[in-house]
Short mmCIF file of C-alpha atoms in Angstrom, two decimals:
data_model
loop_
_atom_site.label_atom_id
_atom_site.label_comp_id
_atom_site.label_asym_id
_atom_site.label_seq_id
_atom_site.Cartn_x
_atom_site.Cartn_y
_atom_site.Cartn_z
CA MET A 1151 -32.30 -12.39 -17.17
CA ALA A 1152 -28.94 -13.27 -18.67
CA GLY A 1153 -27.68 -10.59 -21.07
CA GLU A 1154 -29.81 -7.83 -19.60
CA LYS A 1155 -28.16 -4.87 -17.93
CA CYS A 1156 -29.09 -4.47 -14.29
CA VAL A 1157 -30.86 -1.18 -13.76
CA PHE A 1158 -30.33 -1.20 -10.00
CA GLU A 1159 -26.65 -0.34 -9.66
CA GLN A 1160 -25.54 -0.19 -6.04
CA ALA A 1161 -24.58 3.28 -4.86
CA PHE A 1162 -22.08 4.21 -2.14
CA THR A 1163 -21.68 7.52 -0.35
CA PHE A 1164 -18.73 8.40 1.88
CA SER A 1165 -17.89 10.61 4.85
CA PRO A 1166 -14.39 11.49 6.05
CA LEU A 1167 -13.44 10.40 9.60
CA PRO A 1168 -10.95 13.14 10.54
CA THR A 1169 -10.51 11.83 14.10
CA LYS A 1170 -9.39 8.43 12.91
CA SER A 1171 -5.61 8.16 13.15
CA PHE A 1172 -3.01 5.35 12.98
CA SER A 1173 -0.26 4.66 15.43
CA PHE A 1174 2.39 4.54 12.67
CA GLN A 1175 1.57 8.19 11.86
CA GLN A 1176 2.45 9.19 15.41
CA ASP A 1177 5.23 6.82 16.41
CA LYS A 1178 8.54 8.72 16.34
CA ASP A 1179 10.65 5.69 15.47
CA THR A 1180 8.45 4.88 12.50
CA LEU A 1181 8.40 8.50 11.30
CA THR A 1182 12.21 8.63 11.64
CA LEU A 1183 12.51 5.58 9.37
CA LEU A 1184 10.04 6.97 6.83
CA MET A 1185 12.13 10.14 6.75
CA LYS A 1186 15.29 8.05 6.18
CA TRP A 1187 13.55 6.21 3.34
CA SER A 1188 12.44 9.49 1.71
CA MET A 1189 8.72 8.67 2.26
CA LEU A 1190 7.88 11.07 5.08
CA GLY A 1191 5.31 13.62 3.99
CA ARG A 1192 4.51 11.56 0.87
CA LEU A 1193 2.87 8.53 2.53
CA SER A 1194 -0.72 9.21 3.52
CA ALA A 1195 -3.54 7.30 5.20
CA GLN A 1196 -7.05 8.66 5.77
CA THR A 1197 -10.27 6.88 6.63
CA TYR A 1198 -13.85 7.31 5.53
CA SER A 1199 -17.19 5.69 6.42
CA PHE A 1200 -19.58 4.43 3.81
CA ASP A 1201 -23.30 3.68 3.86
CA SER A 1202 -23.94 0.42 1.96
CA ASN A 1203 -22.92 -3.24 2.26
CA PHE A 1204 -19.66 -3.92 0.46
CA HIS A 1205 -18.96 -7.04 -1.58
CA PRO A 1206 -15.77 -7.68 -3.55
CA TYR A 1207 -17.75 -8.12 -6.80
CA SER A 1208 -18.74 -4.44 -6.53
CA CYS A 1209 -15.15 -3.19 -6.05
CA GLU A 1210 -14.99 -1.17 -9.30
CA THR A 1211 -18.31 0.59 -8.60
CA PHE A 1212 -17.17 1.18 -5.04
CA ALA A 1213 -13.88 2.74 -6.14
CA LEU A 1214 -15.48 4.92 -8.81
CA HIS A 1215 -18.09 6.23 -6.36
CA PHE A 1216 -15.35 6.86 -3.88
CA PHE A 1217 -13.30 9.10 -6.20
CA LYS A 1218 -16.43 10.92 -7.44
CA ASP A 1219 -17.96 11.48 -3.99
CA PRO A 1220 -18.26 15.23 -3.09
CA GLU A 1221 -17.18 14.44 0.49
CA VAL A 1222 -14.01 12.66 -0.70
CA ILE A 1223 -12.90 14.94 -3.55
CA PRO A 1224 -11.72 17.84 -1.28
CA SER A 1225 -9.46 15.49 0.62
CA LEU A 1226 -7.73 14.06 -2.43
CA ARG A 1227 -4.28 15.47 -3.05
CA ASN A 1228 -1.44 15.27 -5.54
CA MET A 1229 2.17 16.43 -5.26
CA LYS A 1230 3.61 19.28 -7.27
CA ALA A 1231 7.00 20.76 -6.41
CA ARG A 1232 6.83 18.94 -3.04
CA VAL A 1233 3.52 20.66 -2.18
CA TRP A 1234 0.16 18.91 -1.79
CA VAL A 1235 -2.39 20.31 -4.27
CA PRO A 1236 -6.01 19.36 -5.00
CA LEU A 1237 -6.88 17.30 -8.07
CA GLU A 1238 -7.42 19.61 -11.02
CA ASN A 1239 -10.27 17.78 -12.80
CA PRO A 1240 -13.09 15.37 -11.95
CA VAL A 1241 -12.36 11.65 -11.99
CA VAL A 1242 -14.14 9.88 -14.84
CA SER A 1243 -12.88 6.31 -14.51
CA VAL A 1244 -10.85 3.99 -12.31
CA SER A 1245 -8.73 0.86 -12.58
CA VAL A 1246 -9.03 -1.64 -9.74
CA GLU A 1247 -7.02 -4.66 -8.80
CA LEU A 1248 -8.08 -6.98 -6.01
CA VAL A 1249 -5.02 -7.62 -3.83
CA PRO A 1250 -4.97 -10.83 -1.76
CA CYS A 1251 -4.89 -10.14 1.94
CA THR A 1252 -5.03 -13.24 4.15
CA LYS A 1253 -1.92 -13.19 6.31
CA ILE A 1254 -2.14 -12.77 10.11
CA SER A 1255 1.57 -13.43 10.90
CA MET A 1256 4.97 -12.56 9.55
CA GLU A 1257 5.81 -16.15 8.62
CA LEU A 1258 5.62 -15.23 4.96
CA PHE A 1259 9.10 -13.69 5.33
CA ASP A 1260 10.76 -16.72 6.94
CA PRO A 1261 12.39 -17.90 3.63
CA ILE A 1262 14.25 -14.59 3.32
CA TYR A 1263 16.29 -15.46 6.41
CA SER A 1264 17.65 -18.73 4.99
CA CYS A 1265 18.03 -18.31 1.20
CA GLY A 1266 21.26 -16.29 1.01
CA ILE A 1267 19.83 -12.79 0.98
CA LEU A 1268 20.90 -12.19 4.57
CA ARG A 1269 23.92 -12.98 6.66
CA PRO A 1270 23.33 -14.82 9.97
CA SER A 1271 23.56 -11.40 11.69
CA GLY A 1272 20.56 -10.15 9.70
CA HIS A 1273 22.72 -7.88 7.52
CA VAL A 1274 21.65 -7.71 3.89
CA VAL A 1275 24.18 -9.13 1.42
CA LYS A 1276 25.52 -6.56 -1.01
CA CYS A 1277 25.82 -7.24 -4.75
CA ILE A 1278 27.16 -5.57 -7.90
CA HIS A 1279 24.89 -3.40 -10.03
CA ASP A 1280 25.68 -1.40 -13.21
CA ILE A 1281 23.96 1.76 -11.91
CA TYR A 1282 23.58 1.58 -8.12
CA PRO A 1283 26.83 1.23 -6.17
CA ASP A 1284 25.02 0.27 -2.92
CA TYR A 1285 22.76 -2.34 -4.43
CA ASP A 1286 21.93 -5.50 -2.45
CA GLU A 1287 20.38 -8.98 -2.74
CA LEU A 1288 17.20 -7.93 -1.01
CA ARG A 1289 16.30 -5.22 -3.56
CA GLN A 1290 17.40 -7.59 -6.36
CA MET A 1291 14.99 -10.23 -5.05
CA LEU A 1292 12.18 -7.68 -4.89
CA GLN A 1293 12.73 -6.24 -8.40
CA LYS A 1294 14.51 -8.72 -10.69
CA VAL A 1295 12.62 -11.74 -11.94
CA ASP A 1296 15.92 -13.28 -13.01
CA SER A 1297 17.31 -13.05 -9.48
CA GLU A 1298 18.15 -16.52 -8.10
CA HIS A 1299 16.21 -15.52 -4.96
CA TYR A 1300 13.13 -14.05 -6.68
CA TYR A 1301 10.90 -16.95 -5.72
CA ALA A 1302 12.38 -17.55 -2.28
CA VAL A 1303 9.04 -16.15 -1.29
CA GLY A 1304 6.45 -18.03 -3.36
CA LYS A 1305 4.48 -16.48 -6.25
CA MET A 1306 1.18 -16.41 -4.32
CA GLU A 1307 2.85 -14.98 -1.23
CA ARG A 1308 4.44 -12.23 -3.29
CA GLU A 1309 0.96 -11.09 -4.33
CA GLU A 1310 -0.22 -10.67 -0.76
CA PHE A 1311 -0.74 -7.12 0.54
CA LEU A 1312 1.66 -7.87 3.38
CA PHE A 1313 4.49 -8.54 0.91
CA CYS A 1314 3.50 -5.56 -1.29
CA LEU A 1315 3.71 -3.27 1.75
CA PHE A 1316 7.13 -4.73 2.64
CA LYS A 1317 8.37 -4.17 -0.90
CA HIS A 1318 7.15 -0.55 -0.94
CA LEU A 1319 9.02 0.21 2.28
CA CYS A 1320 12.20 -1.54 1.14
CA LEU A 1321 12.32 0.42 -2.14
CA GLY A 1322 11.42 3.77 -0.50
CA GLY A 1323 11.41 7.20 -2.12
CA GLU A 1324 13.78 9.14 -4.40
CA PHE A 1325 16.47 9.86 -1.79
CA CYS A 1326 16.05 6.60 0.14
CA GLN A 1327 18.88 5.67 2.53
CA TYR A 1328 18.70 1.89 2.51
CA GLU A 1329 19.06 -0.22 5.65
CA ASP A 1330 22.03 -2.49 6.28
CA THR A 1331 19.83 -4.94 8.18
CA ILE A 1332 16.35 -6.28 7.50
CA ASP A 1333 14.86 -5.71 10.95
CA PRO A 1334 13.69 -2.08 10.37
CA TYR A 1335 11.82 -3.10 7.25
CA ILE A 1336 10.19 -6.10 8.95
CA SER A 1337 9.15 -4.22 12.11
CA THR A 1338 7.76 -1.23 10.19
CA THR A 1339 5.83 -3.49 7.81
CA LYS A 1340 4.30 -5.28 10.79
CA LYS A 1341 3.30 -2.03 12.51
CA ILE A 1342 1.65 -0.44 9.43
CA TYR A 1343 -0.03 -3.70 8.38
CA LYS A 1344 -1.49 -4.18 11.83
CA ASP A 1345 -2.74 -0.58 11.77
CA LEU A 1346 -4.43 -0.89 8.37
CA ILE A 1347 -5.90 -4.44 8.40
CA SER A 1348 -8.96 -5.57 10.38
CA VAL A 1349 -9.28 -9.08 11.75
CA GLN A 1350 -11.90 -11.08 13.66
CA LYS A 1351 -12.40 -14.53 15.12
CA ASP A 1352 -14.32 -16.93 12.94
CA ALA A 1353 -17.44 -18.03 14.79
CA GLU A 1354 -17.13 -21.65 13.57
CA THR A 1355 -13.40 -22.33 13.46
CA LYS A 1356 -12.46 -19.90 16.28
CA LYS A 1357 -9.46 -18.90 14.21
CA ILE A 1358 -8.47 -15.30 13.56
CA ARG A 1359 -8.97 -14.21 9.95
CA VAL A 1360 -8.58 -11.03 7.94
CA VAL A 1361 -11.89 -9.35 7.09
CA SER A 1362 -10.43 -6.41 5.13
CA THR A 1363 -10.57 -6.29 1.34
CA VAL A 1364 -7.63 -4.53 -0.34
CA LEU A 1365 -7.99 -2.82 -3.69
CA LYS A 1366 -5.06 -1.32 -5.60
CA VAL A 1367 -6.50 1.66 -7.44
CA SER A 1368 -5.72 4.31 -10.00
CA ALA A 1369 -8.02 7.17 -11.03
CA TYR A 1370 -8.30 8.96 -14.36
CA ASP A 1371 -9.67 12.28 -15.50
CA GLU A 1372 -10.35 13.30 -19.10
CA SER A 1373 -6.61 13.85 -19.69
CA GLY A 1374 -5.47 10.49 -18.28
CA LEU A 1375 -3.94 9.24 -15.02
CA CYS A 1376 -4.57 11.77 -12.21
CA PHE A 1377 -4.29 9.79 -8.91
CA PRO A 1378 -2.22 8.83 -7.04
CA GLY A 1379 0.15 10.54 -9.48
CA THR A 1380 0.03 11.74 -13.09
CA ARG A 1381 2.56 9.20 -14.40
CA GLU A 1382 3.20 5.52 -13.89
CA GLU A 1383 5.84 4.85 -11.21
CA GLU A 1384 6.37 1.65 -9.22
CA GLN A 1385 6.59 3.56 -5.92
CA THR A 1386 3.58 5.76 -6.62
CA PHE A 1387 0.74 3.64 -5.39
CA ALA A 1388 -2.76 3.82 -3.81
CA TYR A 1389 -4.83 1.21 -1.98
CA LEU A 1390 -8.42 1.27 -0.74
CA ILE A 1391 -8.55 -0.94 2.37
CA VAL A 1392 -12.16 -1.84 3.08
CA ASP A 1393 -13.49 -3.00 6.43
CA PRO A 1394 -16.97 -4.32 5.45
CA VAL A 1395 -17.95 -4.92 9.09
CA LYS A 1396 -17.35 -1.36 10.32
CA ARG A 1397 -18.13 0.07 6.86
CA ASN A 1398 -14.90 1.99 6.87
CA VAL A 1399 -12.40 2.43 4.04
CA THR A 1400 -8.86 3.70 4.34
CA LEU A 1401 -7.14 5.37 1.42
CA PHE A 1402 -3.42 4.49 1.80
CA TYR A 1403 -1.14 6.00 -0.81
CA HIS A 1404 2.36 7.27 -1.60
CA ILE A 1405 3.68 9.58 -4.30
CA TYR A 1406 7.28 8.88 -5.27
CA GLY A 1407 9.74 11.75 -4.86
CA VAL A 1408 11.84 13.54 -2.24
CA GLY A 1409 10.41 13.17 1.27
CA ASN A 1410 10.62 15.61 4.18
CA PHE A 1411 14.00 15.98 5.85
CA THR A 1412 12.63 16.88 9.30
CA LEU A 1413 9.96 15.34 11.52
#
């Protein structure tokens, strides 16, 4: 009845899949770029199976059960002094944001090529910044709402996981060496997105569609934020990418800082 609390809360249990790997984690060209962007060794992806049907309306319960699961807890790590360390205390709550994920092509980025951010050669146009001497129009479009190019990519498209992934790679880590051309960002975004997202053909329309649900997550212990980092930072992020068909979930996260200098 309306107003009554449901006594049958759905439960989820998880099991790590240590043999599951992603091509971007093994591709030397991708790893070289992640090293250049100061993300190597700080960007992680690991997959788990789960035992119940997933529905987006249960995403908060799903995330909380994930972070409290005894099979998941030993695999969760944080960074201290550039060393991975286990979480110190149990997770007691989570925040969850449902991230749109519908794109099956890179057409979303087409406006970037014609709005003035890039030269015809694909080189990123440089611009003046009070703090950063090597600033450019691409990063300005990604970060500054008052940039004339901010909505070159539409508001709804900017919310898509594909665009979020692109933005994360463009901004990089603490010692990021930024690219002069856009191609490395686009190609790496495509590779990682293809690795992480599941698609299938719709039985009725025969069109390919994304079946993954993407959740941006943060976890808290009794002291406050504990995962993916212990303080708010734009480039410290965590996503749970759920494949409801295979009943797999991938934890994809990055902790901002100085990445590894060698492969």
